[in-house]
Amino acid sequence: MADALLGPVTASFEVAAASQPTVPIQPSPSSPHNRMNIRHPPRPSPNNPIILYLPSGLPARLPIRQPPTNPLHTLALSANATVVHIDYRLSAQTPYPKPIHDLLASYDWILAHLLPSSSSNPAPNIGVCGEHAGGSLAATLALTECHAHKPGGITAAALGNPVVDWTSPFKPPHTTTKNHTTNDNSPNRPDSSLTKNLAALRARSFAQPQHQHDPFASPLLFFRTPAHDLSPSPSSSSSSSSQNELPAGDNNDEDNDAIPPPPKRLSHRKYPPVEALHLRLPRTRILLGETHPLREQGLEFARLMRRSVELYGGGGSEGQAEERVQVMRREGDGMWGEREVGETGAWLGEVLRMKK
C-alpha cells in the first residue's frame, strides 16, 4: 500500500458526552504528580479495547484549524474503547527520563487494574496514541511492550508527527506545489513557530545531552545508530561501520549555536533483538504533515520499521510491511484537531478488534 497524501478531511465524527464519566486516577503513591484520567466506552462490552492517550507536550496556543475539545471523549466514542489519558510530566524540573518513568508506572497500573483478573476471560487488546512528545513516548511503549503472547501487550500505535529522534535538527521541509515554491497563502507554507516550539521543548526536556541518545527517549535509535557523537571526537571520522551503512544527514540546527559534531556513518540495528522472540512490532499508523519539521524523521521511522517487519517480524513482502506500518501524509502541518483524533480512534477501534 503506497503512502497516502490526504487533503482536507471530510469525515465527520459526532462528539458528545459518553455515558460513563471520566475518572481521575493516581497510579503510584510514590509519584503524586503522575495522574491519569479514564474514560469508559459508551457501549461497554467484555472485550472493549483499551487506548492509551499521551498529550503532545507542546503549548496549546499553537494555531490548529480545529483543536480537539476533549480527546478522551472523541477517542472513546469513535473507537468504543476505554481511553486512558496519561498526564506524564515533562519540563525543566522533570526532564527525561521522568516522563518514561511516569508512562511505565501508568502502564503497570493499567495491566494490574483494567485487565480481567480471571484467565478464563480474554484480555482486551491495548493500543497507544500520541502526537509530538506524546508520539515519542507512544512509539517507545509500542516498541518495547509489543508482547505477542502476553496479556496486555501493545498491538497498535497511532502517531502524529512524533519526535522519534531528539538528536536530529528540527527543520521545516522544503515543499513545493506543482512546479512552484510554496507562497504565503499556500497550506503547505512551513510554520516557523512549530520549529521554535520544538527546539524550546527539547531544551527544557533534557538535563544532559546524552539522554537524547537513549532509544527510550529517541525510539528511532532502536533501529539505527545516532547520526552524531555528543561532542567532536578525533575518532568520529574514522569510526567503523557495518555492511548496512545509511546516509547521514547534516546537523545545522537553528536552535544550537555551537558548532555541531561531524556526522557519523549510520548503521542499522536489529530490532527486535534476537533474544526478544516474544516481541512483535505492532500495527502502526503515522500521520505526517507535509510542512511539519518532524516529517522527515517520521518517514525514516516508518521505513526502518517496515524494514524490521520484513526481515525479522515475519511480515513477508514489502506490501505486507507497508500495510502493517502505514504512513498518512496530510497537507499543511498535519497537527491533530478534532477530526484527526476521531480518525485515530476509528482506526484504533478497528485494528484493536483484529486477531493478533
Coordinates of C-alpha atoms in Angstrom, one line a residue:
M1 CA 0.0 0.0 0.0
A2 CA 1.5 3.3 -1.0
D3 CA 1.7 6.2 1.5
A4 CA -1.4 8.3 1.3
L5 CA -1.3 12.0 0.8
L6 CA -4.5 13.4 2.3
G7 CA -6.2 16.7 1.6
P8 CA -8.7 18.4 3.9
V9 CA -10.6 15.9 6.0
T10 CA -14.2 15.4 5.1
A11 CA -15.2 12.7 7.5
S12 CA -17.5 13.6 10.4
F13 CA -17.3 12.3 13.9
E14 CA -20.1 13.1 16.4
V15 CA -18.6 14.4 19.7
A16 CA -21.0 14.0 22.6
A17 CA -20.7 13.1 26.2
A18 CA -20.2 9.3 26.7
S19 CA -22.5 7.5 29.1
Q20 CA -19.7 7.0 31.6
P21 CA -17.9 9.8 33.5
T22 CA -14.2 10.5 33.3
V23 CA -12.4 9.0 36.4
P24 CA -9.2 10.5 37.7
I25 CA -6.5 8.1 38.9
Q26 CA -3.2 8.4 40.7
P27 CA -1.3 5.2 39.6
S28 CA 1.6 5.4 42.1
P29 CA 1.7 6.8 45.6
S30 CA 5.4 7.5 45.2
S31 CA 4.6 9.8 42.2
P32 CA 1.7 12.1 43.4
H33 CA 2.0 14.3 40.4
N34 CA 1.7 11.4 37.9
R35 CA -2.0 11.2 37.1
M36 CA -4.4 9.6 34.7
N37 CA -7.9 10.1 33.6
I38 CA -10.1 7.2 32.4
R39 CA -13.0 7.4 30.0
H40 CA -15.2 4.3 29.7
P41 CA -16.7 3.3 26.4
P42 CA -20.2 4.5 25.5
R43 CA -21.2 0.9 24.6
P44 CA -19.5 -1.4 27.2
S45 CA -18.8 -5.0 26.4
P46 CA -16.4 -7.6 27.9
N47 CA -13.7 -7.1 25.3
N48 CA -13.7 -3.4 24.6
P49 CA -10.2 -2.4 23.7
I50 CA -8.1 0.0 25.8
I51 CA -6.4 3.0 24.3
L52 CA -3.6 5.0 26.0
Y53 CA -3.6 8.7 25.0
L54 CA -0.4 10.8 25.5
P55 CA -0.8 14.6 25.0
S56 CA 1.5 16.4 22.7
G57 CA 3.7 18.4 25.2
L58 CA 3.6 21.5 23.0
P59 CA 1.8 24.7 24.0
A60 CA -2.0 24.5 23.5
R61 CA -1.9 28.0 22.0
L62 CA -0.2 26.8 18.8
P63 CA -2.5 27.5 15.8
I64 CA -4.7 24.5 14.8
R65 CA -7.6 24.6 12.5
Q66 CA -10.0 22.9 14.9
P67 CA -8.3 21.9 18.2
P68 CA -9.7 18.9 20.0
T69 CA -12.1 19.9 22.8
N70 CA -11.8 16.6 24.7
P71 CA -9.7 13.9 23.1
L72 CA -10.8 11.3 25.6
H73 CA -14.4 11.7 24.7
T74 CA -13.7 11.7 21.0
L75 CA -11.4 8.6 21.2
A76 CA -13.9 6.7 23.4
L77 CA -16.8 7.4 21.0
S78 CA -15.0 6.8 17.7
A79 CA -13.3 3.6 18.9
N80 CA -15.9 2.4 21.5
A81 CA -13.0 1.8 23.8
T82 CA -11.8 2.5 27.3
V83 CA -9.4 5.5 26.9
V84 CA -6.7 6.4 29.5
H85 CA -5.2 9.9 29.4
I86 CA -1.7 9.7 30.9
D87 CA -0.6 13.1 32.2
Y88 CA 3.1 12.5 32.1
R89 CA 5.5 15.1 33.4
L90 CA 7.9 16.8 31.0
S91 CA 9.6 20.1 32.0
A92 CA 12.9 21.6 33.1
Q93 CA 12.1 20.4 36.6
T94 CA 11.0 16.9 35.4
P95 CA 13.2 16.2 32.3
Y96 CA 13.9 12.8 30.7
P97 CA 13.8 10.0 31.9
K98 CA 11.0 11.1 34.2
P99 CA 8.3 11.0 31.6
I100 CA 9.3 7.5 30.7
H101 CA 9.0 6.5 34.4
D102 CA 5.5 8.1 34.6
L103 CA 4.5 6.3 31.4
L104 CA 5.7 2.9 32.7
A105 CA 4.1 3.4 36.2
S106 CA 0.8 4.2 34.5
Y107 CA 1.1 1.2 32.1
D108 CA 1.8 -1.1 35.1
W109 CA -1.3 0.2 36.8
I110 CA -3.4 -0.4 33.7
L111 CA -2.2 -4.0 33.5
A112 CA -3.0 -4.6 37.2
H113 CA -6.4 -2.9 37.3
L114 CA -8.0 -2.8 33.8
L115 CA -7.3 -6.3 32.6
P116 CA -9.6 -9.2 33.7
S117 CA -8.4 -11.0 36.8
S118 CA -9.6 -14.4 35.6
S119 CA -7.6 -16.2 32.9
S120 CA -10.9 -17.5 31.5
N121 CA -11.8 -14.1 30.2
P122 CA -9.7 -12.9 27.2
A123 CA -7.7 -9.8 27.8
P124 CA -8.6 -6.8 25.7
N125 CA -6.2 -5.5 23.1
I126 CA -4.3 -2.4 24.0
G127 CA -3.3 0.5 21.7
V128 CA -1.4 3.7 22.3
C129 CA -1.6 7.1 20.5
G130 CA 0.1 10.5 20.8
E131 CA 1.4 13.5 19.0
H132 CA 4.8 15.2 19.1
A133 CA 6.4 14.3 22.5
G134 CA 3.4 12.2 23.3
G135 CA 4.0 10.4 20.0
S136 CA 7.6 9.8 21.0
L137 CA 6.5 8.1 24.3
A138 CA 3.8 6.2 22.5
A139 CA 6.3 4.8 20.0
T140 CA 8.7 3.8 22.8
L141 CA 5.9 1.9 24.7
A142 CA 4.7 0.3 21.5
L143 CA 8.2 -1.0 20.5
T144 CA 9.1 -2.3 24.0
E145 CA 5.8 -3.7 25.2
C146 CA 4.6 -5.4 22.0
H147 CA 4.4 -8.8 23.6
A148 CA 2.8 -11.2 21.1
H149 CA 1.7 -13.9 23.6
K150 CA 1.3 -11.9 26.8
P151 CA -1.9 -10.3 28.0
G152 CA -1.6 -6.5 27.9
G153 CA 0.9 -6.3 25.1
I154 CA 0.6 -3.3 22.8
T155 CA -0.8 -4.4 19.5
A156 CA -1.4 -1.0 17.7
A157 CA 0.0 2.5 17.7
A158 CA -1.2 5.7 16.1
L159 CA 1.4 8.5 16.0
G160 CA 1.0 12.1 14.9
N161 CA 4.2 13.9 13.8
P162 CA 6.1 12.1 16.5
V163 CA 9.5 13.2 17.9
V164 CA 11.3 9.9 17.3
D165 CA 14.8 11.3 17.2
W166 CA 15.6 14.2 19.6
T167 CA 19.2 14.2 18.4
S168 CA 18.2 15.4 14.9
P169 CA 17.8 19.1 13.9
F170 CA 14.2 20.4 13.6
K171 CA 13.8 22.0 10.2
P172 CA 10.7 22.6 8.1
P173 CA 10.9 20.6 4.9
H174 CA 11.3 22.4 1.6
T175 CA 7.9 21.9 -0.1
T176 CA 6.6 22.8 -3.5
T177 CA 3.2 22.9 -5.1
K178 CA 3.4 21.6 -8.7
N179 CA 6.4 23.5 -10.1
H180 CA 6.4 26.5 -7.8
T181 CA 7.8 27.0 -4.4
T182 CA 5.1 27.5 -1.8
N183 CA 3.9 31.0 -1.2
D184 CA 2.5 32.8 1.9
N185 CA -1.1 31.8 1.1
S186 CA -0.4 28.1 0.5
P187 CA -1.5 25.5 3.0
N188 CA 2.0 24.0 2.6
R189 CA 3.8 27.1 3.8
P190 CA 6.0 26.0 6.8
D191 CA 5.1 27.4 10.2
S192 CA 8.3 28.6 11.9
S193 CA 6.6 28.7 15.3
L194 CA 6.4 24.9 15.3
T195 CA 10.2 24.6 14.8
K196 CA 10.8 27.1 17.6
N197 CA 8.5 25.4 20.0
L198 CA 10.0 22.0 19.3
A199 CA 13.5 23.4 19.9
A200 CA 12.3 25.0 23.2
L201 CA 10.7 21.7 24.2
R202 CA 14.0 19.9 23.6
A203 CA 16.0 22.4 25.6
R204 CA 13.8 22.0 28.7
S205 CA 13.3 18.3 28.4
F206 CA 16.9 17.1 28.7
A207 CA 19.2 17.9 31.6
Q208 CA 22.0 16.0 30.0
P209 CA 22.6 15.8 26.2
Q210 CA 23.4 12.1 26.4
H211 CA 19.8 11.4 27.4
Q212 CA 18.7 12.3 23.9
H213 CA 20.7 9.3 22.6
D214 CA 18.8 6.9 24.8
P215 CA 16.5 4.8 22.5
F216 CA 13.7 5.1 25.1
A217 CA 13.8 8.8 24.5
S218 CA 14.5 8.7 20.8
P219 CA 12.9 5.4 19.6
L220 CA 14.3 5.8 16.1
L221 CA 17.6 4.7 17.6
F222 CA 16.2 1.2 18.3
F223 CA 16.6 0.7 14.5
R224 CA 19.8 2.6 13.7
T225 CA 22.9 4.3 15.4
P226 CA 22.8 8.0 16.2
A227 CA 23.9 10.4 13.5
H228 CA 26.3 12.4 15.7
D229 CA 28.5 12.0 18.7
L230 CA 27.7 14.0 21.8
S231 CA 30.9 16.1 21.1
P232 CA 33.5 16.3 18.4
S233 CA 35.8 13.4 18.5
P234 CA 39.0 12.7 16.6
S235 CA 37.9 9.2 16.0
S236 CA 34.5 10.1 14.7
S237 CA 35.6 10.5 11.1
S238 CA 37.3 7.1 11.1
S239 CA 34.7 5.1 13.1
S240 CA 34.0 1.7 11.8
S241 CA 30.8 0.9 10.0
S242 CA 28.8 -2.2 9.3
Q243 CA 27.7 -3.6 5.9
N244 CA 24.3 -1.9 6.5
E245 CA 25.5 1.8 6.3
L246 CA 22.9 4.5 5.9
P247 CA 23.5 8.0 4.5
A248 CA 23.9 10.6 7.3
G249 CA 22.2 14.0 7.2
D250 CA 23.6 17.3 8.1
N251 CA 23.3 18.8 11.6
N252 CA 22.9 22.5 11.1
D253 CA 20.2 23.1 13.8
E254 CA 18.9 26.6 14.1
D255 CA 18.4 26.2 17.9
N256 CA 22.0 25.3 18.5
D257 CA 24.7 28.0 18.4
A258 CA 27.5 25.6 18.9
I259 CA 29.4 24.0 16.1
P260 CA 27.8 20.6 15.7
P261 CA 30.0 17.5 15.8
P262 CA 30.7 15.8 12.5
P263 CA 28.2 13.4 11.1
K264 CA 28.8 9.7 11.5
R265 CA 28.2 6.8 9.2
L266 CA 25.0 5.2 10.3
S267 CA 24.4 1.5 10.8
H268 CA 21.3 -0.5 11.1
R269 CA 20.4 -2.1 14.5
K270 CA 18.5 -5.3 14.6
Y271 CA 15.2 -4.8 16.4
P272 CA 13.5 -6.6 18.0
P273 CA 16.8 -8.3 19.1
V274 CA 17.3 -12.0 18.7
E275 CA 16.7 -12.7 22.4
A276 CA 13.3 -11.0 22.3
L277 CA 11.4 -13.6 20.3
H278 CA 8.3 -12.6 22.2
L279 CA 8.2 -9.1 20.7
R280 CA 6.2 -8.5 17.5
L281 CA 6.1 -5.0 16.1
P282 CA 2.5 -3.6 16.4
R283 CA 0.3 -2.3 13.6
T284 CA 1.3 1.4 13.3
R285 CA -0.3 4.4 11.6
I286 CA 1.9 7.5 11.3
L287 CA 0.2 10.8 10.3
L288 CA 2.7 13.4 9.0
G289 CA 2.2 17.0 7.8
E290 CA 3.9 18.0 4.6
T291 CA 5.3 21.2 6.2
H292 CA 5.9 19.8 9.6
P293 CA 9.6 19.9 10.8
L294 CA 9.2 16.3 12.0
R295 CA 8.1 14.9 8.6
E296 CA 11.5 13.5 7.6
Q297 CA 12.3 11.7 10.8
G298 CA 8.7 10.3 10.7
L299 CA 9.3 9.0 7.2
E300 CA 12.6 7.4 8.2
F301 CA 11.0 5.8 11.3
A302 CA 8.3 4.2 9.1
R303 CA 10.9 3.0 6.6
L304 CA 13.0 1.4 9.3
M305 CA 10.0 -0.2 11.0
R306 CA 8.9 -1.7 7.7
R307 CA 12.4 -3.0 7.1
S308 CA 12.4 -4.7 10.5
V309 CA 8.9 -6.2 9.8
E310 CA 10.2 -7.6 6.5
L311 CA 13.5 -9.0 7.9
Y312 CA 12.7 -10.0 11.4
G313 CA 9.0 -9.8 12.1
G314 CA 7.5 -12.3 9.7
G315 CA 6.0 -9.6 7.7
G316 CA 6.6 -11.2 4.3
S317 CA 6.5 -8.9 1.3
E318 CA 7.1 -5.2 1.1
G319 CA 3.4 -4.7 0.6
Q320 CA 2.6 -6.5 3.8
A321 CA 5.1 -4.4 5.7
E322 CA 3.6 -1.2 4.3
E323 CA 0.1 -2.5 5.3
R324 CA 1.4 -3.1 8.9
V325 CA 3.2 0.2 9.1
Q326 CA 1.1 2.9 7.4
V327 CA 2.0 6.5 6.6
M328 CA -0.7 9.1 6.1
R329 CA 0.6 12.4 4.7
R330 CA -1.5 15.4 5.0
E331 CA -1.2 18.9 3.5
G332 CA -0.1 21.6 5.9
D333 CA 1.4 20.8 9.3
G334 CA -0.9 17.8 9.9
M335 CA -1.4 18.6 13.6
W336 CA -4.2 16.7 15.3
G337 CA -7.6 18.5 15.5
E338 CA -11.0 17.2 16.4
R339 CA -11.4 15.2 13.1
E340 CA -7.8 13.8 13.2
V341 CA -8.4 12.5 16.8
G342 CA -11.7 10.9 15.6
E343 CA -10.0 9.3 12.7
T344 CA -7.3 8.0 15.0
G345 CA -9.9 6.5 17.3
A346 CA -11.8 4.9 14.4
W347 CA -8.6 3.3 13.1
L348 CA -7.5 2.0 16.5
G349 CA -11.0 0.7 17.2
E350 CA -10.8 -1.3 14.0
V351 CA -7.3 -2.8 14.3
L352 CA -7.6 -3.5 18.0
R353 CA -10.5 -5.8 17.3
M354 CA -8.4 -7.8 14.8
K355 CA -6.8 -11.0 15.7
K356 CA -3.1 -10.6 16.8

